[in-house]
PDB file of C-alpha atoms in Angstrom:
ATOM      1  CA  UNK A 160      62.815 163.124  57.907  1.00 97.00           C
ATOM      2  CA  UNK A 161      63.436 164.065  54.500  1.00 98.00           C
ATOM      3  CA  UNK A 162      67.004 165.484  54.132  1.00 98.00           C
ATOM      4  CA  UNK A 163      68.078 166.985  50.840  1.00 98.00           C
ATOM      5  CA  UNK A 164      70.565 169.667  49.472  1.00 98.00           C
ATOM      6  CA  UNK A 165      68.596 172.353  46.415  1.00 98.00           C
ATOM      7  CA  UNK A 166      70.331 174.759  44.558  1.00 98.00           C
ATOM      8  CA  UNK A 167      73.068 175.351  41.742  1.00 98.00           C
ATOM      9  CA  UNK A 168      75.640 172.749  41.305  1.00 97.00           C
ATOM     10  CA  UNK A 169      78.386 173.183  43.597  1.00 96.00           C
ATOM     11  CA  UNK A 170      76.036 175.914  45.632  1.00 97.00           C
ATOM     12  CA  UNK A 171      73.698 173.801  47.294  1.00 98.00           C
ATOM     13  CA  UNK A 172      72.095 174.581  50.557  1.00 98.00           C
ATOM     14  CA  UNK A 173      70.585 172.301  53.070  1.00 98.00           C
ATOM     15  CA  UNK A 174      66.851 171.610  53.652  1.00 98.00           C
ATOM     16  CA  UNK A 175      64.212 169.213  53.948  1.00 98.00           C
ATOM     17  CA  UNK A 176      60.957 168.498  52.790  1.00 98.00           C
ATOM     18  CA  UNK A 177      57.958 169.146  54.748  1.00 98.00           C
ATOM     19  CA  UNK A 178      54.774 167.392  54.626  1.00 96.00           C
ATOM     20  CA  UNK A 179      52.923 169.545  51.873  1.00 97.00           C
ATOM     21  CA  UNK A 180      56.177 168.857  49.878  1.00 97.00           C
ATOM     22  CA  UNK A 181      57.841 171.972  50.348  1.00 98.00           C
ATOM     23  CA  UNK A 182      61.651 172.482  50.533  1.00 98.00           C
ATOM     24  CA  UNK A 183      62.392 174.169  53.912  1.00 98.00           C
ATOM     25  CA  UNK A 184      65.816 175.914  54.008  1.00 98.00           C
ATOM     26  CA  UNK A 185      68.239 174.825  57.036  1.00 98.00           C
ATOM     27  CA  UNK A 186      70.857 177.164  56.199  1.00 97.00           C
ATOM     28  CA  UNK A 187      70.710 178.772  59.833  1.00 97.00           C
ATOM     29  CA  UNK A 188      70.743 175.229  61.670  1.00 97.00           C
ATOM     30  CA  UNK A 189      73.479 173.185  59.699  1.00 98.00           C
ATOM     31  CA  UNK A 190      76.010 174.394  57.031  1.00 97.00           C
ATOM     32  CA  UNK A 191      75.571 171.639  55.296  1.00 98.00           C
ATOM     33  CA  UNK A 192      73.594 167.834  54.999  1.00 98.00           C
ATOM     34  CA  UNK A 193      77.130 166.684  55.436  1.00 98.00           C
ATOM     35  CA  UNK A 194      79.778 165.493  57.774  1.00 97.00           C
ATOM     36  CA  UNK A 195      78.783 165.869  61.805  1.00 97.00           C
ATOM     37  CA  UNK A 196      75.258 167.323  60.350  1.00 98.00           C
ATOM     38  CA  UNK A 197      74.724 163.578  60.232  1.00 98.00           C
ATOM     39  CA  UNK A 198      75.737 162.646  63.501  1.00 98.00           C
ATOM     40  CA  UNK A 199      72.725 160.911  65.726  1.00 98.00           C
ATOM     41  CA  UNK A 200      72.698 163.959  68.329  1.00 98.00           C
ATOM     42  CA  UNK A 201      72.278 166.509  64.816  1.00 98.00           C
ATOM     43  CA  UNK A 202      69.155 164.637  63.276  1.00 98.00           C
ATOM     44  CA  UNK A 203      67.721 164.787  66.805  1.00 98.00           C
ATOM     45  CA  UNK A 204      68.064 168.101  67.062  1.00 97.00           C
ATOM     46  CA  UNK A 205      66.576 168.588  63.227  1.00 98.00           C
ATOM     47  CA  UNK A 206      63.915 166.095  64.368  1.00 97.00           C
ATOM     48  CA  UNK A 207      63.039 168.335  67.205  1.00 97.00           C
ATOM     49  CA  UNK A 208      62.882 171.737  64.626  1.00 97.00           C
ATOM     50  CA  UNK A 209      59.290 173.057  64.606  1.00 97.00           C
ATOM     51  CA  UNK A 210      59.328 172.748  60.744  1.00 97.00           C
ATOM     52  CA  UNK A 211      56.344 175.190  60.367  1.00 96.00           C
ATOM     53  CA  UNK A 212      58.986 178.056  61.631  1.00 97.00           C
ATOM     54  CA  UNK A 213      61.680 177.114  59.017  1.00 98.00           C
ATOM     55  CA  UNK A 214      61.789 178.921  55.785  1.00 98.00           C
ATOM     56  CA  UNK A 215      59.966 178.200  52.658  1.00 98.00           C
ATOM     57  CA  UNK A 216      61.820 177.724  49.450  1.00 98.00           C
ATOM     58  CA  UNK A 217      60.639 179.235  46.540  1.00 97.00           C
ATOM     59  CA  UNK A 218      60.062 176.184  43.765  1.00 98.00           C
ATOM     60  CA  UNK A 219      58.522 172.885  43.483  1.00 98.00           C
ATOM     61  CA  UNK A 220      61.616 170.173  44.563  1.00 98.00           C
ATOM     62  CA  UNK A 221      62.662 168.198  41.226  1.00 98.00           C
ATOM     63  CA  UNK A 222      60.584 170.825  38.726  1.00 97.00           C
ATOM     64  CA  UNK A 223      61.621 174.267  38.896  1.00 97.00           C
ATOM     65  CA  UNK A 224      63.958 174.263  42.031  1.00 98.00           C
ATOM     66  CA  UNK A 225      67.206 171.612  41.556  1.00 98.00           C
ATOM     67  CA  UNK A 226      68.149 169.404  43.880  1.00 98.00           C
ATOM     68  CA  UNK A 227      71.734 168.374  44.519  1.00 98.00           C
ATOM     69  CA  UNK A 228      73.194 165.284  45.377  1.00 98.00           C
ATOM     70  CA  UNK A 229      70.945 164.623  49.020  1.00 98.00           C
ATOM     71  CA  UNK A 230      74.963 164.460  50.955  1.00 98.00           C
ATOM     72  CA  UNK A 231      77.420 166.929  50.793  1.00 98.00           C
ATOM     73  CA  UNK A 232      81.440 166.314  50.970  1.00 97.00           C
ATOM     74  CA  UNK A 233      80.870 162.566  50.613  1.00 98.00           C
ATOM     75  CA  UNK A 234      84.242 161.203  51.811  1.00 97.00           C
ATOM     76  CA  UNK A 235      84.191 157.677  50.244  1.00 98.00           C
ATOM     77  CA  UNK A 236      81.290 155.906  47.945  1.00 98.00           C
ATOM     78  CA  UNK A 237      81.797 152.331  48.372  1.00 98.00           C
ATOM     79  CA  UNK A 238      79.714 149.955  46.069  1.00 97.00           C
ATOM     80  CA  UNK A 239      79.085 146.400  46.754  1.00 97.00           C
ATOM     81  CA  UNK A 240      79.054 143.949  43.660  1.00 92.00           C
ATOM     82  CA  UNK A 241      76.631 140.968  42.682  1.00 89.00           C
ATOM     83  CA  UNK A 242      74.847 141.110  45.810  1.00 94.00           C
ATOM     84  CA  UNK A 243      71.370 140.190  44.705  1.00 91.00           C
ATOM     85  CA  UNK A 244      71.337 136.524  43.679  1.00 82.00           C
ATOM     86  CA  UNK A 245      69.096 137.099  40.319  1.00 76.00           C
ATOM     87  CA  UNK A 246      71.515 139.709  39.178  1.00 74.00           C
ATOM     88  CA  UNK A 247      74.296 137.397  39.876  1.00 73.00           C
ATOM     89  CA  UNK A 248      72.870 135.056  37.556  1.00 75.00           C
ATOM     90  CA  UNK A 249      71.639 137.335  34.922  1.00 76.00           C
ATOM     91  CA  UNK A 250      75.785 138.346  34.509  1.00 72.00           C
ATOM     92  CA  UNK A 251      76.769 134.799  34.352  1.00 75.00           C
ATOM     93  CA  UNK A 252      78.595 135.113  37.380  1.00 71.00           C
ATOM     94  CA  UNK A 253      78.128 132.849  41.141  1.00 77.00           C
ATOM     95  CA  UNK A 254      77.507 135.114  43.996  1.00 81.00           C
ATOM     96  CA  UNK A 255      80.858 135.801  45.688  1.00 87.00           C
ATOM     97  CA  UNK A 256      81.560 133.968  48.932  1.00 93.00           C
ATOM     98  CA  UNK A 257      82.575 137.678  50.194  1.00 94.00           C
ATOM     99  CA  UNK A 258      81.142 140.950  49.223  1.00 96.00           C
ATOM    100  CA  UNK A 259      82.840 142.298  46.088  1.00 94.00           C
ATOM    101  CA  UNK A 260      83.871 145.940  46.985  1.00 96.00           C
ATOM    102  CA  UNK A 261      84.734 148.545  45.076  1.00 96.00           C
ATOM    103  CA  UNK A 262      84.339 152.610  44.441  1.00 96.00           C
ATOM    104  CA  UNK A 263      83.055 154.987  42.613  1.00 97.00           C
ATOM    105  CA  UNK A 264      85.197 158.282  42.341  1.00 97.00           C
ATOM    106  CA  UNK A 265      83.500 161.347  44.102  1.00 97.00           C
ATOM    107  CA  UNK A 266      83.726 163.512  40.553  1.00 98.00           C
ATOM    108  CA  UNK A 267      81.645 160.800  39.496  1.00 98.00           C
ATOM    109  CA  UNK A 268      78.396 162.096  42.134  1.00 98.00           C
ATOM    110  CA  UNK A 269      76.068 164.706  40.596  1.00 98.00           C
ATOM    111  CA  UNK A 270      72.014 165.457  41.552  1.00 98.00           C
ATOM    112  CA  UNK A 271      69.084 163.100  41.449  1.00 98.00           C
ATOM    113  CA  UNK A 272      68.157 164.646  38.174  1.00 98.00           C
ATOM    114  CA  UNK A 273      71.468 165.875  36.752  1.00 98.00           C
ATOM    115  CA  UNK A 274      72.153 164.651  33.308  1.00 98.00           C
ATOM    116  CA  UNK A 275      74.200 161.338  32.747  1.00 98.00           C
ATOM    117  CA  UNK A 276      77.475 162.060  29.952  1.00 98.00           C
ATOM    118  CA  UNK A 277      78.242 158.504  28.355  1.00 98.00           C
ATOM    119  CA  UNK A 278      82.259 159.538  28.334  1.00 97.00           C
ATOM    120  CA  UNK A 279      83.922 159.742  25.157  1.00 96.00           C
ATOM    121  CA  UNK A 280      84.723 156.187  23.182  1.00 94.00           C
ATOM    122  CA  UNK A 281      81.465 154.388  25.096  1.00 96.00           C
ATOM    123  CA  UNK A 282      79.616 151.539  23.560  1.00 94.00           C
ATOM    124  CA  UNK A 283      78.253 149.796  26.832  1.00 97.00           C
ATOM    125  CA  UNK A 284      77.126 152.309  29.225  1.00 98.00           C
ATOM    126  CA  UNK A 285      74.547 150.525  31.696  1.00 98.00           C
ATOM    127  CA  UNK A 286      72.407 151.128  34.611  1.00 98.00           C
ATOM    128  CA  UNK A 287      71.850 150.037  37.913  1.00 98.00           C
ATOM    129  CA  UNK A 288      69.076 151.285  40.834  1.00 98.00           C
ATOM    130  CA  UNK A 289      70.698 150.598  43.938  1.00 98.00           C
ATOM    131  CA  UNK A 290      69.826 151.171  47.819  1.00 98.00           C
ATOM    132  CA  UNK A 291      72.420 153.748  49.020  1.00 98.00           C
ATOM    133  CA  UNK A 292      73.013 153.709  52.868  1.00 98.00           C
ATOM    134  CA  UNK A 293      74.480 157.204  54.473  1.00 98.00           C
ATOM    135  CA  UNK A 294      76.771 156.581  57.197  1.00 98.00           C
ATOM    136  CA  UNK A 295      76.074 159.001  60.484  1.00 98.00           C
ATOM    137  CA  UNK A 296      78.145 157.883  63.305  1.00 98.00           C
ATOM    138  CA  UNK A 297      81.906 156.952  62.432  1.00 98.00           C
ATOM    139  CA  UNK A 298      83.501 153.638  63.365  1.00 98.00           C
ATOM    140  CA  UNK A 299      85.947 150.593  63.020  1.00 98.00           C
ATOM    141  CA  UNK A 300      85.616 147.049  63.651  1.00 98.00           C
ATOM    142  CA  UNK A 301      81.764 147.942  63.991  1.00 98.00           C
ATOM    143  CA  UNK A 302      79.807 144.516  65.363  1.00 98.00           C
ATOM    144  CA  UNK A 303      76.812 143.496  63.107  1.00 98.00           C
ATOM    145  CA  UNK A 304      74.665 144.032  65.917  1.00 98.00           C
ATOM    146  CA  UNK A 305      75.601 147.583  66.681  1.00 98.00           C
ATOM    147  CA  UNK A 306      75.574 148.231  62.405  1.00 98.00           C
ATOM    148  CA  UNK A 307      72.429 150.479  62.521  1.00 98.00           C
ATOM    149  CA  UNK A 308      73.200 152.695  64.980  1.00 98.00           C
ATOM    150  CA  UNK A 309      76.035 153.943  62.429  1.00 98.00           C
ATOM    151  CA  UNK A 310      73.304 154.782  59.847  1.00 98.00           C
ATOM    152  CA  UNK A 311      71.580 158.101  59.426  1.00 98.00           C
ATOM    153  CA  UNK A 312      69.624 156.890  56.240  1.00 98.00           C
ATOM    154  CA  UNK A 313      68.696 155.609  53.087  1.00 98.00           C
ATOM    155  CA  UNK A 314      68.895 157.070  49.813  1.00 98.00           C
ATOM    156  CA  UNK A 315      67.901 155.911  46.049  1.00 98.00           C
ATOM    157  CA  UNK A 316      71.662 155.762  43.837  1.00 98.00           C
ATOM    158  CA  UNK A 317      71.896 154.689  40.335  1.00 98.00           C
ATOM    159  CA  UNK A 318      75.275 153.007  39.662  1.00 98.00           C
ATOM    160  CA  UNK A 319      75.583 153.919  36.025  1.00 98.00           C
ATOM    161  CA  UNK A 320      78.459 151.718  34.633  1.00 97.00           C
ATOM    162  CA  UNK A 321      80.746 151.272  31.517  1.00 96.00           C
ATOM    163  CA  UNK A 322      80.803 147.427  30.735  1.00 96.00           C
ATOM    164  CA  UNK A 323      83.586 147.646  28.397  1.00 95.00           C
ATOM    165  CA  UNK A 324      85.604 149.832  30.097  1.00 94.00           C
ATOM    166  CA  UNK A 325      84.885 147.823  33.670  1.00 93.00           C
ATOM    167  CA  UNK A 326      85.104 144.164  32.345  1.00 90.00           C
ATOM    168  CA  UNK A 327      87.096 143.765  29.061  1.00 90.00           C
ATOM    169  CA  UNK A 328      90.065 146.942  29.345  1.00 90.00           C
ATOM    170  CA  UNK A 329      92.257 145.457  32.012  1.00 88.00           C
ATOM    171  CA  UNK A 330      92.772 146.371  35.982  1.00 80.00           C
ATOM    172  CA  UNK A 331      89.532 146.737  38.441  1.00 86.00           C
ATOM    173  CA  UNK A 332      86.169 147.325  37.998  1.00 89.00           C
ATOM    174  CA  UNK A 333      86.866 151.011  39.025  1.00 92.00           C
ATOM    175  CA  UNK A 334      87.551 152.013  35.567  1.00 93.00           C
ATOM    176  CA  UNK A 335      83.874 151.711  34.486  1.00 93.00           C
ATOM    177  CA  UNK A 336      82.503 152.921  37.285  1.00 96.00           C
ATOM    178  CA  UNK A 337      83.100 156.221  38.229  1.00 96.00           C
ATOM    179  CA  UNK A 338      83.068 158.142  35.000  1.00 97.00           C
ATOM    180  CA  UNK A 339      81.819 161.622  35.216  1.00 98.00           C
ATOM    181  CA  UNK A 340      78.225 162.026  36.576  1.00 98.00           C
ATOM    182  CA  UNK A 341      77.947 158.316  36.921  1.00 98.00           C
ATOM    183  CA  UNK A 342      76.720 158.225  40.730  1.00 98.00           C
ATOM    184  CA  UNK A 343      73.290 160.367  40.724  1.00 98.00           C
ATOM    185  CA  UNK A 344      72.415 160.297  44.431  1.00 98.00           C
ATOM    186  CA  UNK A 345      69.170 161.236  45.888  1.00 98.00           C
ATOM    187  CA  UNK A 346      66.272 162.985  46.191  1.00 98.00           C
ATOM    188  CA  UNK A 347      66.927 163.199  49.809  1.00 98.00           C
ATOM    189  CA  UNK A 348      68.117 160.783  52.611  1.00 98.00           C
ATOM    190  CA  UNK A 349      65.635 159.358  54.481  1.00 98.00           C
ATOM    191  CA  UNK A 350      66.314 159.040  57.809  1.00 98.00           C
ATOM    192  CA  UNK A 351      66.316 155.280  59.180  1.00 96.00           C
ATOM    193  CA  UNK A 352      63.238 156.170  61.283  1.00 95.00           C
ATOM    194  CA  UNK A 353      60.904 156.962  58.328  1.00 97.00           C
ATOM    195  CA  UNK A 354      62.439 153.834  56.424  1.00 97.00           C
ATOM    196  CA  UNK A 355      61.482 151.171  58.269  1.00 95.00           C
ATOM    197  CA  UNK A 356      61.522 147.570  56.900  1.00 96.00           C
ATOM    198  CA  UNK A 357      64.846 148.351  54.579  1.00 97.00           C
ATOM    199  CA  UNK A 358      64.537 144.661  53.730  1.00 96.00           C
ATOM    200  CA  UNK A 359      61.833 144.615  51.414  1.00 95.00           C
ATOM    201  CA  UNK A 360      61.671 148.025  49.714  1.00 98.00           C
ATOM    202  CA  UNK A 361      60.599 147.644  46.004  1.00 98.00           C
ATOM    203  CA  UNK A 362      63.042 149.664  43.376  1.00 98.00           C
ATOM    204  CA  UNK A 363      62.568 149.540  39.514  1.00 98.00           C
ATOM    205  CA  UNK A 364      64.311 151.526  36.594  1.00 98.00           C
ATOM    206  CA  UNK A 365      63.092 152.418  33.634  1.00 98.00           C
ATOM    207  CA  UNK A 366      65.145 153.171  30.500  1.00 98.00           C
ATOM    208  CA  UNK A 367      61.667 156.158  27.696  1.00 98.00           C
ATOM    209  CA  UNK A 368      59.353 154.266  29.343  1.00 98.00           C
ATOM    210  CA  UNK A 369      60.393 150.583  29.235  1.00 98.00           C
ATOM    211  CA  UNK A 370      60.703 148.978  32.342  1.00 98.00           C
ATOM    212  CA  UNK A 371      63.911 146.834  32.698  1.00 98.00           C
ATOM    213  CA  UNK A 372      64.291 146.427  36.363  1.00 97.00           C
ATOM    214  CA  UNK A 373      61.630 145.573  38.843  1.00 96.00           C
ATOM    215  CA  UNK A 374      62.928 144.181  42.131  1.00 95.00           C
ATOM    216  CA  UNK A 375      63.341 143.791  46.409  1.00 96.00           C
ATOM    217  CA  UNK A 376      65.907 144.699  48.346  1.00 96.00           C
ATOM    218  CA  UNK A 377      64.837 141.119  50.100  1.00 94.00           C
ATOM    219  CA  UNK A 378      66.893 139.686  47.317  1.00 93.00           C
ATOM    220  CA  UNK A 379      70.197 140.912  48.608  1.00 95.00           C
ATOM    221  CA  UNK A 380      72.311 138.585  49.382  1.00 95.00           C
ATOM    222  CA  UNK A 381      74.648 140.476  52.252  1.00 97.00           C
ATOM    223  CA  UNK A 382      72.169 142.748  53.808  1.00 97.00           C
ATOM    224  CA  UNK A 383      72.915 146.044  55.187  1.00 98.00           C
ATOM    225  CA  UNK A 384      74.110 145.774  58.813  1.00 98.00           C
ATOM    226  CA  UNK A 385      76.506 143.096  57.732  1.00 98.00           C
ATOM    227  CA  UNK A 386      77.965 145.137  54.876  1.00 98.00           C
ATOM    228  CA  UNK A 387      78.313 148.170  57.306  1.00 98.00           C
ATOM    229  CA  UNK A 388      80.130 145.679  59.610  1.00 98.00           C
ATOM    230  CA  UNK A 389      82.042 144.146  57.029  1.00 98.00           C
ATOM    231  CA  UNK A 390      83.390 147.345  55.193  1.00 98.00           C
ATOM    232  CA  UNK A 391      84.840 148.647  58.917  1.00 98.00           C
ATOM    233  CA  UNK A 392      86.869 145.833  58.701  1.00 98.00           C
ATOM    234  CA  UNK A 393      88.885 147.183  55.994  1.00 98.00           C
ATOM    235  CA  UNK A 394      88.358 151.132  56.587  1.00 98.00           C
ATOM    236  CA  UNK A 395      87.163 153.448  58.899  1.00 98.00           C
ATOM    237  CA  UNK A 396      84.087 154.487  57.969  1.00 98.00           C
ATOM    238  CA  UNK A 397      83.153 158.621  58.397  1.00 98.00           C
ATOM    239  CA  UNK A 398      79.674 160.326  58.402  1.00 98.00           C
ATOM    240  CA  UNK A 399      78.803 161.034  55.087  1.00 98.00           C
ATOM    241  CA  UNK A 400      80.419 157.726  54.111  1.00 98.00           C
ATOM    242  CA  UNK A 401      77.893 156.239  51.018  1.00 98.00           C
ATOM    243  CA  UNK A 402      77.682 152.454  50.133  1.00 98.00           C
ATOM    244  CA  UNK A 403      75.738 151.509  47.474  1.00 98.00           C
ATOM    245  CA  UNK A 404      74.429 147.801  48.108  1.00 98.00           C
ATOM    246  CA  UNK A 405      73.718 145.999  44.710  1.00 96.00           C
ATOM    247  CA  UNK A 406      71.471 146.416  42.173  1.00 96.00           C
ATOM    248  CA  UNK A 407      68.597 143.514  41.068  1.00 95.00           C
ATOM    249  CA  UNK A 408      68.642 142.127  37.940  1.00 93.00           C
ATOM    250  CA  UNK A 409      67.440 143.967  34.809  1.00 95.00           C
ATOM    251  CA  UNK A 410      70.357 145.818  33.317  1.00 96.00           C
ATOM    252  CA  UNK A 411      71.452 146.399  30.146  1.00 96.00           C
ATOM    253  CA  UNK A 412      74.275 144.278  30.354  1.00 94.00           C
ATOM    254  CA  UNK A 413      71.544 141.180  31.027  1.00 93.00           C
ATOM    255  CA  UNK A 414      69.360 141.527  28.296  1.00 94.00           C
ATOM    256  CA  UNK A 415      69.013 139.283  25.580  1.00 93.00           C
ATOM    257  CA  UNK A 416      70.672 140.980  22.947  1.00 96.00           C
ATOM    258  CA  UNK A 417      72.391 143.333  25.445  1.00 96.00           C
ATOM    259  CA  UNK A 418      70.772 147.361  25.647  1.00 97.00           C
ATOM    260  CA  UNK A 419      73.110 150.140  25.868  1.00 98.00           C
ATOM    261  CA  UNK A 420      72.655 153.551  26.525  1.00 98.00           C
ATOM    262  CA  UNK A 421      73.505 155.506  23.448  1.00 96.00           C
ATOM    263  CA  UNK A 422      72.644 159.108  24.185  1.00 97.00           C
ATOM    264  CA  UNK A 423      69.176 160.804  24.043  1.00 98.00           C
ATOM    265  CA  UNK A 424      67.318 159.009  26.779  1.00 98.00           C
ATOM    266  CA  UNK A 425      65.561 159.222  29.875  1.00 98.00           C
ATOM    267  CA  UNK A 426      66.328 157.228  32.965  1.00 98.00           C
ATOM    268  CA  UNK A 427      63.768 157.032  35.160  1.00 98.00           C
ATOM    269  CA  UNK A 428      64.271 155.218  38.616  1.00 98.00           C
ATOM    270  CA  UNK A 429      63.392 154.614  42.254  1.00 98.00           C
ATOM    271  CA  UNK A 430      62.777 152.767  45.699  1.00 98.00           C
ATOM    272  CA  UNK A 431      59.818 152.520  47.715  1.00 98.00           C
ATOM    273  CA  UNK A 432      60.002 155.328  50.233  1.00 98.00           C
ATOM    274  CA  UNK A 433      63.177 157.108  48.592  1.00 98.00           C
ATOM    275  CA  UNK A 434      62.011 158.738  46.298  1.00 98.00           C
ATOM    276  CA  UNK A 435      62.633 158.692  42.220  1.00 98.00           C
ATOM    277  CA  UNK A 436      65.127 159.842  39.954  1.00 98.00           C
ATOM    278  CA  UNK A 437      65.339 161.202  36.367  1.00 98.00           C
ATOM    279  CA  UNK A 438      68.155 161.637  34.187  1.00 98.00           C
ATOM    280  CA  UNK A 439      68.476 162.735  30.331  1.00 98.00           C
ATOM    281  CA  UNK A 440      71.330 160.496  28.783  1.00 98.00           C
ATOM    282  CA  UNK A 441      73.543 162.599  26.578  1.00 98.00           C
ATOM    283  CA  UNK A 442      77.085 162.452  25.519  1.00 94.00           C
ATOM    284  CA  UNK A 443      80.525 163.723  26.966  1.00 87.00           C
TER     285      UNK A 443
END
């Protein structure tokens, strides 16, 4: 399934997309593509819907009808740092012996499509496409081998990042991180099911055009049911729970003179399966 949330900002409604690409409303199932709607036993029983008997919403998903970040009420959006080897080495930096975890701030979430704001006193706003996993069942001191059956789904994320403000002003990475309308999330969650092989899934970025990242998820250093282990270590984790695992390499940060964004462009980005993002760069 194809789980996603359409609508105004801050009135979004659930729904998912049906095979001919239309937006199907699930208002009168779930309240929201949130919480315990994300539970195993709820995506069964939207699995079992007869989606021909759902509504139709009016619009074509990502043109003329909006679509919101794909999870509602996300409690905590944990990032994962230098976890694809090439990246690692574009940044100068050794892969850590341990995950490198950190957050972005929930103000900082916005639509697949929303615009990106480089914040006020900018000069090294970045991107990053990154593989963002949607926690459905809840747990601590989760074993590896039990890891997936905590996951509802996948989702494409793109960590947008201030290098200045996360490297060079002091404190933790945090600070460059979760800026306003730095953590587009979505399309829509793919369910686990539809997935598949999460370990080899292509994702690229592109920046009017220009193609600066082009990579694998295979490349990650600390896959996915060991981060979802790892992180319950340290936290409970809730439905509706996002980590976002590492980008490959290709940012701005990496090139050679570094690229910034600057205001006026067009991200474009996505992950085999997931689905693609667009954003218009402007300022705060």
């Amino acid at each position: 399934m194809k789980l996603l949330r359409y609508g105004a900002p801050g009135q979004e409604k659930p729904g998912l997309l049906d095979a001919d690409n239309n937006v199907r409303d699930l208002s009168s199932i779930v309240p929201d593509i949130a919480g315990n709607a994300l539970l195993p036993e709820s995506l069964q029983l939207l699995e079992s819907l007869d989606v021909d008997t759902l509504p139709v919403v009016e619009g074509t998903p990502q043109q003329d009808l909006r679509l919101g970040p794909c999870v509602g009420n996300i409690g905590k959006f944990i990032c994962i740092g230098l976890n694809y080897a090439d990246h690692a080495a574009e940044s100068g930096m050794d892969v850590p012996p341990e995950p490198v975890v950190f957050n972005k701030w929930t103000s900082a979430i916005v639509g697949p499509d929303d615009d990106v704001k480089i914040p006020r006193g900018s000069e090294k706003t970045d991107w990053e496409v990154e593989l963002g996993v949607v926690i459905g069942k809840g747990g601590v001191y989760i074993d590896e081998a039990d890891a997936m059956d905590h996951v509802a789904g996948f989702c494409v994320v793109n960590d947008v990042s201030e290098r200045e403000f996360q490297i060079e002003r002091a404190g933790t990475w945090d600070k460059g991180k979760g800026c306003d309308t730095f953590g587009p999330t979505g399309p829509w969650l793919v369910t686990k099911d539809e997935v598949g092989d999460f370990d080899d899934l292509g994702m690229w970025l592109e920046v009017d055009g220009k193609r600066y990242q082009n990579g694998s998820t295979k490349t990650m250093v600390y896959r996915v049911p060991f981060l979802v282990s790892y992180l319950s270590r340290f936290m409970s984790l809730q439905p509706g729970d996002v980590i976002s695992t590492g980008t490959p390499p290709g940012v701005g940060m990496g090139c050679k003179p570094p690229v910034y964004l600057k205001g006026g462009e067009v991200m474009k980005l996505g992950i085999d399966k997931l689905g693609v993002q667009t954003q218009k760069v402007t300022k705060a």
